[in-house]
Amino acid sequence: MKFTAAITLTLAIAGIISMTSCNKKYTCHCNIVYSGTPGLPDSSSTEYTIEDNKGGATSKCSAQSGTYTNNNITSVENCYIY
């Protein structure tokens, strides 16, 4: 009887541990390049922190990548986790 209770308790603890995801802080780095008209600033970069699991952080970070155009100025952002 005690053996069954120990197994049940062990399985319950293992279940709780496996249900919690491993959230960590990841840094998303974005390189930004501007083009379209003379006198634009040089390329720049920005960083911010994402707290999530590795897959979620990678997905959120890469979603920031893209090409944007406003008033004939094009900016290309390339974002990645490091």
PDB file of N, CA and C in Angstrom:
ATOM      1  N   MET A   1       0.809  -1.185   0.000  1.00  0.00           N
ATOM      2  CA  MET A   1       0.000   0.000   0.000  1.00  0.00           C
ATOM      3  C   MET A   1       0.865   1.267   0.000  1.00  0.00           C
ATOM      4  N   LYS A   2       1.922   1.277   0.815  1.00  0.00           N
ATOM      5  CA  LYS A   2       2.807   2.432   0.864  1.00  0.00           C
ATOM      6  C   LYS A   2       3.543   2.605  -0.463  1.00  0.00           C
ATOM      7  N   PHE A   3       3.861   1.484  -1.101  1.00  0.00           N
ATOM      8  CA  PHE A   3       4.558   1.529  -2.382  1.00  0.00           C
ATOM      9  C   PHE A   3       3.681   2.202  -3.447  1.00  0.00           C
ATOM     10  N   THR A   4       2.399   1.899  -3.453  1.00  0.00           N
ATOM     11  CA  THR A   4       1.455   2.491  -4.403  1.00  0.00           C
ATOM     12  C   THR A   4       1.318   3.994  -4.160  1.00  0.00           C
ATOM     13  N   ALA A   5       1.286   4.402  -2.919  1.00  0.00           N
ATOM     14  CA  ALA A   5       1.195   5.825  -2.591  1.00  0.00           C
ATOM     15  C   ALA A   5       2.461   6.557  -3.039  1.00  0.00           C
ATOM     16  N   ALA A   6       3.616   5.927  -2.876  1.00  0.00           N
ATOM     17  CA  ALA A   6       4.875   6.537  -3.292  1.00  0.00           C
ATOM     18  C   ALA A   6       4.919   6.692  -4.809  1.00  0.00           C
ATOM     19  N   ILE A   7       4.456   5.696  -5.526  1.00  0.00           N
ATOM     20  CA  ILE A   7       4.436   5.769  -6.989  1.00  0.00           C
ATOM     21  C   ILE A   7       3.473   6.867  -7.447  1.00  0.00           C
ATOM     22  N   THR A   8       2.314   6.946  -6.828  1.00  0.00           N
ATOM     23  CA  THR A   8       1.329   7.968  -7.184  1.00  0.00           C
ATOM     24  C   THR A   8       1.887   9.358  -6.926  1.00  0.00           C
ATOM     25  N   LEU A   9       2.530   9.546  -5.786  1.00  0.00           N
ATOM     26  CA  LEU A   9       3.125  10.842  -5.460  1.00  0.00           C
ATOM     27  C   LEU A   9       4.234  11.198  -6.444  1.00  0.00           C
ATOM     28  N   THR A  10       5.051  10.240  -6.801  1.00  0.00           N
ATOM     29  CA  THR A  10       6.138  10.469  -7.751  1.00  0.00           C
ATOM     30  C   THR A  10       5.581  10.862  -9.122  1.00  0.00           C
ATOM     31  N   LEU A  11       4.561  10.161  -9.563  1.00  0.00           N
ATOM     32  CA  LEU A  11       3.945  10.490 -10.852  1.00  0.00           C
ATOM     33  C   LEU A  11       3.301  11.871 -10.836  1.00  0.00           C
ATOM     34  N   ALA A  12       2.690  12.235  -9.718  1.00  0.00           N
ATOM     35  CA  ALA A  12       2.066  13.552  -9.601  1.00  0.00           C
ATOM     36  C   ALA A  12       3.123  14.657  -9.678  1.00  0.00           C
ATOM     37  N   ILE A  13       4.228  14.474  -8.997  1.00  0.00           N
ATOM     38  CA  ILE A  13       5.312  15.470  -9.021  1.00  0.00           C
ATOM     39  C   ILE A  13       5.915  15.559 -10.415  1.00  0.00           C
ATOM     40  N   ALA A  14       6.125  14.418 -11.059  1.00  0.00           N
ATOM     41  CA  ALA A  14       6.675  14.412 -12.417  1.00  0.00           C
ATOM     42  C   ALA A  14       5.718  15.110 -13.383  1.00  0.00           C
ATOM     43  N   GLY A  15       4.436  14.922 -13.206  1.00  0.00           N
ATOM     44  CA  GLY A  15       3.447  15.584 -14.059  1.00  0.00           C
ATOM     45  C   GLY A  15       3.470  17.085 -13.896  1.00  0.00           C
ATOM     46  N   ILE A  16       3.589  17.541 -12.673  1.00  0.00           N
ATOM     47  CA  ILE A  16       3.635  18.985 -12.413  1.00  0.00           C
ATOM     48  C   ILE A  16       4.883  19.596 -13.043  1.00  0.00           C
ATOM     49  N   ILE A  17       5.998  18.930 -12.893  1.00  0.00           N
ATOM     50  CA  ILE A  17       7.251  19.444 -13.462  1.00  0.00           C
ATOM     51  C   ILE A  17       7.180  19.483 -14.980  1.00  0.00           C
ATOM     52  N   SER A  18       6.631  18.446 -15.586  1.00  0.00           N
ATOM     53  CA  SER A  18       6.578  18.410 -17.048  1.00  0.00           C
ATOM     54  C   SER A  18       5.587  19.415 -17.625  1.00  0.00           C
ATOM     55  N   MET A  19       4.590  19.829 -16.852  1.00  0.00           N
ATOM     56  CA  MET A  19       3.601  20.790 -17.352  1.00  0.00           C
ATOM     57  C   MET A  19       4.100  22.221 -17.320  1.00  0.00           C
ATOM     58  N   THR A  20       5.095  22.502 -16.526  1.00  0.00           N
ATOM     59  CA  THR A  20       5.633  23.858 -16.477  1.00  0.00           C
ATOM     60  C   THR A  20       6.682  23.991 -17.564  1.00  0.00           C
ATOM     61  N   SER A  21       6.530  25.007 -18.408  1.00  0.00           N
ATOM     62  CA  SER A  21       7.507  25.212 -19.470  1.00  0.00           C
ATOM     63  C   SER A  21       8.714  25.939 -18.897  1.00  0.00           C
ATOM     64  N   CYS A  22       9.804  25.804 -19.575  1.00  0.00           N
ATOM     65  CA  CYS A  22      11.054  26.406 -19.125  1.00  0.00           C
ATOM     66  C   CYS A  22      11.163  27.812 -19.712  1.00  0.00           C
ATOM     67  N   ASN A  23      10.572  28.788 -19.049  1.00  0.00           N
ATOM     68  CA  ASN A  23      10.647  30.165 -19.509  1.00  0.00           C
ATOM     69  C   ASN A  23      11.949  30.786 -19.060  1.00  0.00           C
ATOM     70  N   LYS A  24      12.614  31.434 -19.986  1.00  0.00           N
ATOM     71  CA  LYS A  24      13.855  32.133 -19.715  1.00  0.00           C
ATOM     72  C   LYS A  24      13.786  33.493 -20.389  1.00  0.00           C
ATOM     73  N   LYS A  25      14.771  34.311 -20.097  1.00  0.00           N
ATOM     74  CA  LYS A  25      14.873  35.601 -20.764  1.00  0.00           C
ATOM     75  C   LYS A  25      15.807  35.451 -21.960  1.00  0.00           C
ATOM     76  N   TYR A  26      15.305  35.832 -23.116  1.00  0.00           N
ATOM     77  CA  TYR A  26      16.084  35.789 -24.349  1.00  0.00           C
ATOM     78  C   TYR A  26      16.214  37.200 -24.889  1.00  0.00           C
ATOM     79  N   THR A  27      17.309  37.480 -25.563  1.00  0.00           N
ATOM     80  CA  THR A  27      17.533  38.789 -26.159  1.00  0.00           C
ATOM     81  C   THR A  27      17.259  38.705 -27.651  1.00  0.00           C
ATOM     82  N   CYS A  28      16.379  39.587 -28.111  1.00  0.00           N
ATOM     83  CA  CYS A  28      16.077  39.698 -29.535  1.00  0.00           C
ATOM     84  C   CYS A  28      16.891  40.867 -30.074  1.00  0.00           C
ATOM     85  N   HIS A  29      17.664  40.608 -31.103  1.00  0.00           N
ATOM     86  CA  HIS A  29      18.515  41.631 -31.723  1.00  0.00           C
ATOM     87  C   HIS A  29      17.977  41.911 -33.118  1.00  0.00           C
ATOM     88  N   CYS A  30      17.734  43.179 -33.422  1.00  0.00           N
ATOM     89  CA  CYS A  30      17.215  43.576 -34.736  1.00  0.00           C
ATOM     90  C   CYS A  30      18.184  44.537 -35.408  1.00  0.00           C
ATOM     91  N   ASN A  31      18.611  44.192 -36.617  1.00  0.00           N
ATOM     92  CA  ASN A  31      19.402  45.096 -37.457  1.00  0.00           C
ATOM     93  C   ASN A  31      18.442  45.822 -38.381  1.00  0.00           C
ATOM     94  N   ILE A  32      18.600  47.142 -38.501  1.00  0.00           N
ATOM     95  CA  ILE A  32      17.708  47.963 -39.315  1.00  0.00           C
ATOM     96  C   ILE A  32      18.535  48.717 -40.351  1.00  0.00           C
ATOM     97  N   VAL A  33      18.138  48.570 -41.621  1.00  0.00           N
ATOM     98  CA  VAL A  33      18.826  49.249 -42.713  1.00  0.00           C
ATOM     99  C   VAL A  33      17.810  50.146 -43.413  1.00  0.00           C
ATOM    100  N   TYR A  34      18.172  51.430 -43.603  1.00  0.00           N
ATOM    101  CA  TYR A  34      17.298  52.413 -44.232  1.00  0.00           C
ATOM    102  C   TYR A  34      17.760  52.690 -45.666  1.00  0.00           C
ATOM    103  N   SER A  35      16.797  52.925 -46.565  1.00  0.00           N
ATOM    104  CA  SER A  35      17.133  53.300 -47.936  1.00  0.00           C
ATOM    105  C   SER A  35      15.973  54.074 -48.537  1.00  0.00           C
ATOM    106  N   GLY A  36      16.255  54.744 -49.654  1.00  0.00           N
ATOM    107  CA  GLY A  36      15.190  55.441 -50.358  1.00  0.00           C
ATOM    108  C   GLY A  36      15.486  56.886 -50.681  1.00  0.00           C
ATOM    109  N   THR A  37      16.106  57.605 -49.784  1.00  0.00           N
ATOM    110  CA  THR A  37      16.458  59.001 -50.029  1.00  0.00           C
ATOM    111  C   THR A  37      17.821  59.292 -49.418  1.00  0.00           C
ATOM    112  N   PRO A  38      18.524  60.276 -49.974  1.00  0.00           N
ATOM    113  CA  PRO A  38      19.827  60.633 -49.406  1.00  0.00           C
ATOM    114  C   PRO A  38      19.679  61.231 -48.005  1.00  0.00           C
ATOM    115  N   GLY A  39      20.700  61.075 -47.201  1.00  0.00           N
ATOM    116  CA  GLY A  39      20.730  61.692 -45.878  1.00  0.00           C
ATOM    117  C   GLY A  39      20.080  60.883 -44.780  1.00  0.00           C
ATOM    118  N   LEU A  40      19.715  59.651 -45.079  1.00  0.00           N
ATOM    119  CA  LEU A  40      19.122  58.802 -44.032  1.00  0.00           C
ATOM    120  C   LEU A  40      20.203  58.352 -43.059  1.00  0.00           C
ATOM    121  N   PRO A  41      19.827  58.013 -41.848  1.00  0.00           N
ATOM    122  CA  PRO A  41      20.837  57.546 -40.885  1.00  0.00           C
ATOM    123  C   PRO A  41      21.465  56.230 -41.340  1.00  0.00           C
ATOM    124  N   ASP A  42      22.636  55.995 -40.823  1.00  0.00           N
ATOM    125  CA  ASP A  42      23.297  54.717 -41.081  1.00  0.00           C
ATOM    126  C   ASP A  42      22.448  53.583 -40.522  1.00  0.00           C
ATOM    127  N   SER A  43      22.834  52.390 -40.850  1.00  0.00           N
ATOM    128  CA  SER A  43      22.150  51.233 -40.283  1.00  0.00           C
ATOM    129  C   SER A  43      22.210  51.302 -38.767  1.00  0.00           C
ATOM    130  N   SER A  44      21.202  50.763 -38.124  1.00  0.00           N
ATOM    131  CA  SER A  44      21.178  50.765 -36.664  1.00  0.00           C
ATOM    132  C   SER A  44      20.725  49.399 -36.176  1.00  0.00           C
ATOM    133  N   SER A  45      20.777  49.240 -34.897  1.00  0.00           N
ATOM    134  CA  SER A  45      20.306  47.987 -34.309  1.00  0.00           C
ATOM    135  C   SER A  45      19.635  48.296 -32.979  1.00  0.00           C
ATOM    136  N   THR A  46      18.773  47.384 -32.581  1.00  0.00           N
ATOM    137  CA  THR A  46      18.079  47.518 -31.313  1.00  0.00           C
ATOM    138  C   THR A  46      17.964  46.141 -30.682  1.00  0.00           C
ATOM    139  N   GLU A  47      17.877  46.109 -29.383  1.00  0.00           N
ATOM    140  CA  GLU A  47      17.736  44.854 -28.648  1.00  0.00           C
ATOM    141  C   GLU A  47      16.645  45.004 -27.608  1.00  0.00           C
ATOM    142  N   TYR A  48      15.939  43.922 -27.368  1.00  0.00           N
ATOM    143  CA  TYR A  48      14.975  43.897 -26.286  1.00  0.00           C
ATOM    144  C   TYR A  48      14.856  42.477 -25.755  1.00  0.00           C
ATOM    145  N   THR A  49      14.329  42.351 -24.559  1.00  0.00           N
ATOM    146  CA  THR A  49      14.235  41.075 -23.872  1.00  0.00           C
ATOM    147  C   THR A  49      12.850  40.473 -24.056  1.00  0.00           C
ATOM    148  N   ILE A  50      12.830  39.165 -24.300  1.00  0.00           N
ATOM    149  CA  ILE A  50      11.584  38.411 -24.374  1.00  0.00           C
ATOM    150  C   ILE A  50      11.675  37.301 -23.337  1.00  0.00           C
ATOM    151  N   GLU A  51      10.670  37.189 -22.479  1.00  0.00           N
ATOM    152  CA  GLU A  51      10.636  36.119 -21.493  1.00  0.00           C
ATOM    153  C   GLU A  51       9.612  35.086 -21.944  1.00  0.00           C
ATOM    154  N   ASP A  52      10.108  33.939 -22.374  1.00  0.00           N
ATOM    155  CA  ASP A  52       9.257  32.875 -22.917  1.00  0.00           C
ATOM    156  C   ASP A  52      10.121  31.626 -23.036  1.00  0.00           C
ATOM    157  N   ASN A  53       9.527  30.546 -23.556  1.00  0.00           N
ATOM    158  CA  ASN A  53      10.361  29.392 -23.856  1.00  0.00           C
ATOM    159  C   ASN A  53      11.095  29.676 -25.167  1.00  0.00           C
ATOM    160  N   LYS A  54      12.058  28.833 -25.523  1.00  0.00           N
ATOM    161  CA  LYS A  54      12.914  29.113 -26.684  1.00  0.00           C
ATOM    162  C   LYS A  54      12.099  29.264 -27.965  1.00  0.00           C
ATOM    163  N   GLY A  55      11.155  28.363 -28.193  1.00  0.00           N
ATOM    164  CA  GLY A  55      10.352  28.425 -29.411  1.00  0.00           C
ATOM    165  C   GLY A  55       9.483  29.669 -29.476  1.00  0.00           C
ATOM    166  N   GLY A  56       8.860  30.021 -28.367  1.00  0.00           N
ATOM    167  CA  GLY A  56       8.016  31.209 -28.327  1.00  0.00           C
ATOM    168  C   GLY A  56       8.814  32.483 -28.514  1.00  0.00           C
ATOM    169  N   ALA A  57       9.974  32.550 -27.883  1.00  0.00           N
ATOM    170  CA  ALA A  57      10.820  33.733 -28.007  1.00  0.00           C
ATOM    171  C   ALA A  57      11.331  33.887 -29.434  1.00  0.00           C
ATOM    172  N   THR A  58      11.725  32.785 -30.045  1.00  0.00           N
ATOM    173  CA  THR A  58      12.203  32.829 -31.428  1.00  0.00           C
ATOM    174  C   THR A  58      11.097  33.294 -32.362  1.00  0.00           C
ATOM    175  N   SER A  59       9.899  32.787 -32.155  1.00  0.00           N
ATOM    176  CA  SER A  59       8.761  33.155 -32.989  1.00  0.00           C
ATOM    177  C   SER A  59       8.414  34.633 -32.830  1.00  0.00           C
ATOM    178  N   LYS A  60       8.363  35.117 -31.605  1.00  0.00           N
ATOM    179  CA  LYS A  60       8.036  36.522 -31.352  1.00  0.00           C
ATOM    180  C   LYS A  60       9.097  37.454 -31.930  1.00  0.00           C
ATOM    181  N   CYS A  61      10.341  37.047 -31.799  1.00  0.00           N
ATOM    182  CA  CYS A  61      11.432  37.883 -32.295  1.00  0.00           C
ATOM    183  C   CYS A  61      11.416  37.938 -33.826  1.00  0.00           C
ATOM    184  N   SER A  62      11.328  36.795 -34.466  1.00  0.00           N
ATOM    185  CA  SER A  62      11.367  36.781 -35.930  1.00  0.00           C
ATOM    186  C   SER A  62      10.134  37.454 -36.535  1.00  0.00           C
ATOM    187  N   ALA A  63       9.043  37.536 -35.783  1.00  0.00           N
ATOM    188  CA  ALA A  63       7.843  38.226 -36.270  1.00  0.00           C
ATOM    189  C   ALA A  63       8.093  39.726 -36.432  1.00  0.00           C
ATOM    190  N   GLN A  64       9.116  40.253 -35.779  1.00  0.00           N
ATOM    191  CA  GLN A  64       9.449  41.675 -35.895  1.00  0.00           C
ATOM    192  C   GLN A  64      10.221  41.977 -37.174  1.00  0.00           C
ATOM    193  N   SER A  65      10.733  40.946 -37.838  1.00  0.00           N
ATOM    194  CA  SER A  65      11.473  41.135 -39.085  1.00  0.00           C
ATOM    195  C   SER A  65      10.512  41.533 -40.190  1.00  0.00           C
ATOM    196  N   GLY A  66      11.003  42.340 -41.118  1.00  0.00           N
ATOM    197  CA  GLY A  66      10.160  42.711 -42.246  1.00  0.00           C
ATOM    198  C   GLY A  66      10.697  43.919 -42.978  1.00  0.00           C
ATOM    199  N   THR A  67      10.015  44.260 -44.049  1.00  0.00           N
ATOM    200  CA  THR A  67      10.349  45.429 -44.846  1.00  0.00           C
ATOM    201  C   THR A  67       9.179  46.399 -44.763  1.00  0.00           C
ATOM    202  N   TYR A  68       9.475  47.641 -44.427  1.00  0.00           N
ATOM    203  CA  TYR A  68       8.440  48.648 -44.221  1.00  0.00           C
ATOM    204  C   TYR A  68       8.762  49.878 -45.060  1.00  0.00           C
ATOM    205  N   THR A  69       7.741  50.466 -45.677  1.00  0.00           N
ATOM    206  CA  THR A  69       7.929  51.657 -46.497  1.00  0.00           C
ATOM    207  C   THR A  69       6.990  52.758 -46.009  1.00  0.00           C
ATOM    208  N   ASN A  70       7.561  53.957 -45.845  1.00  0.00           N
ATOM    209  CA  ASN A  70       6.787  55.120 -45.406  1.00  0.00           C
ATOM    210  C   ASN A  70       7.410  56.367 -46.043  1.00  0.00           C
ATOM    211  N   ASN A  71       6.645  57.112 -46.830  1.00  0.00           N
ATOM    212  CA  ASN A  71       7.134  58.334 -47.484  1.00  0.00           C
ATOM    213  C   ASN A  71       8.407  58.091 -48.300  1.00  0.00           C
ATOM    214  N   ASN A  72       8.404  57.048 -49.103  1.00  0.00           N
ATOM    215  CA  ASN A  72       9.536  56.670 -49.966  1.00  0.00           C
ATOM    216  C   ASN A  72      10.789  56.263 -49.192  1.00  0.00           C
ATOM    217  N   ILE A  73      10.665  56.038 -47.909  1.00  0.00           N
ATOM    218  CA  ILE A  73      11.789  55.547 -47.104  1.00  0.00           C
ATOM    219  C   ILE A  73      11.504  54.092 -46.750  1.00  0.00           C
ATOM    220  N   THR A  74      12.422  53.243 -47.096  1.00  0.00           N
ATOM    221  CA  THR A  74      12.263  51.819 -46.834  1.00  0.00           C
ATOM    222  C   THR A  74      13.193  51.415 -45.703  1.00  0.00           C
ATOM    223  N   SER A  75      12.654  50.697 -44.748  1.00  0.00           N
ATOM    224  CA  SER A  75      13.485  50.137 -43.683  1.00  0.00           C
ATOM    225  C   SER A  75      13.321  48.617 -43.700  1.00  0.00           C
ATOM    226  N   VAL A  76      14.443  47.930 -43.606  1.00  0.00           N
ATOM    227  CA  VAL A  76      14.450  46.480 -43.577  1.00  0.00           C
ATOM    228  C   VAL A  76      14.963  46.056 -42.211  1.00  0.00           C
ATOM    229  N   GLU A  77      14.128  45.302 -41.485  1.00  0.00           N
ATOM    230  CA  GLU A  77      14.503  44.827 -40.161  1.00  0.00           C
ATOM    231  C   GLU A  77      14.731  43.329 -40.204  1.00  0.00           C
ATOM    232  N   ASN A  78      15.859  42.903 -39.684  1.00  0.00           N
ATOM    233  CA  ASN A  78      16.186  41.483 -39.587  1.00  0.00           C
ATOM    234  C   ASN A  78      16.433  41.176 -38.114  1.00  0.00           C
ATOM    235  N   CYS A  79      15.537  40.392 -37.509  1.00  0.00           N
ATOM    236  CA  CYS A  79      15.593  40.138 -36.068  1.00  0.00           C
ATOM    237  C   CYS A  79      15.873  38.669 -35.792  1.00  0.00           C
ATOM    238  N   TYR A  80      16.670  38.418 -34.774  1.00  0.00           N
ATOM    239  CA  TYR A  80      17.007  37.054 -34.392  1.00  0.00           C
ATOM    240  C   TYR A  80      17.330  36.993 -32.900  1.00  0.00           C
ATOM    241  N   ILE A  81      17.179  35.795 -32.333  1.00  0.00           N
ATOM    242  CA  ILE A  81      17.507  35.542 -30.922  1.00  0.00           C
ATOM    243  C   ILE A  81      18.989  35.216 -30.823  1.00  0.00           C
ATOM    244  N   TYR A  82      19.625  35.768 -29.814  1.00  0.00           N
ATOM    245  CA  TYR A  82      21.003  35.331 -29.535  1.00  0.00           C
ATOM    246  C   TYR A  82      21.239  35.286 -28.050  1.00  0.00           C
TER     247      TYR A  82
END
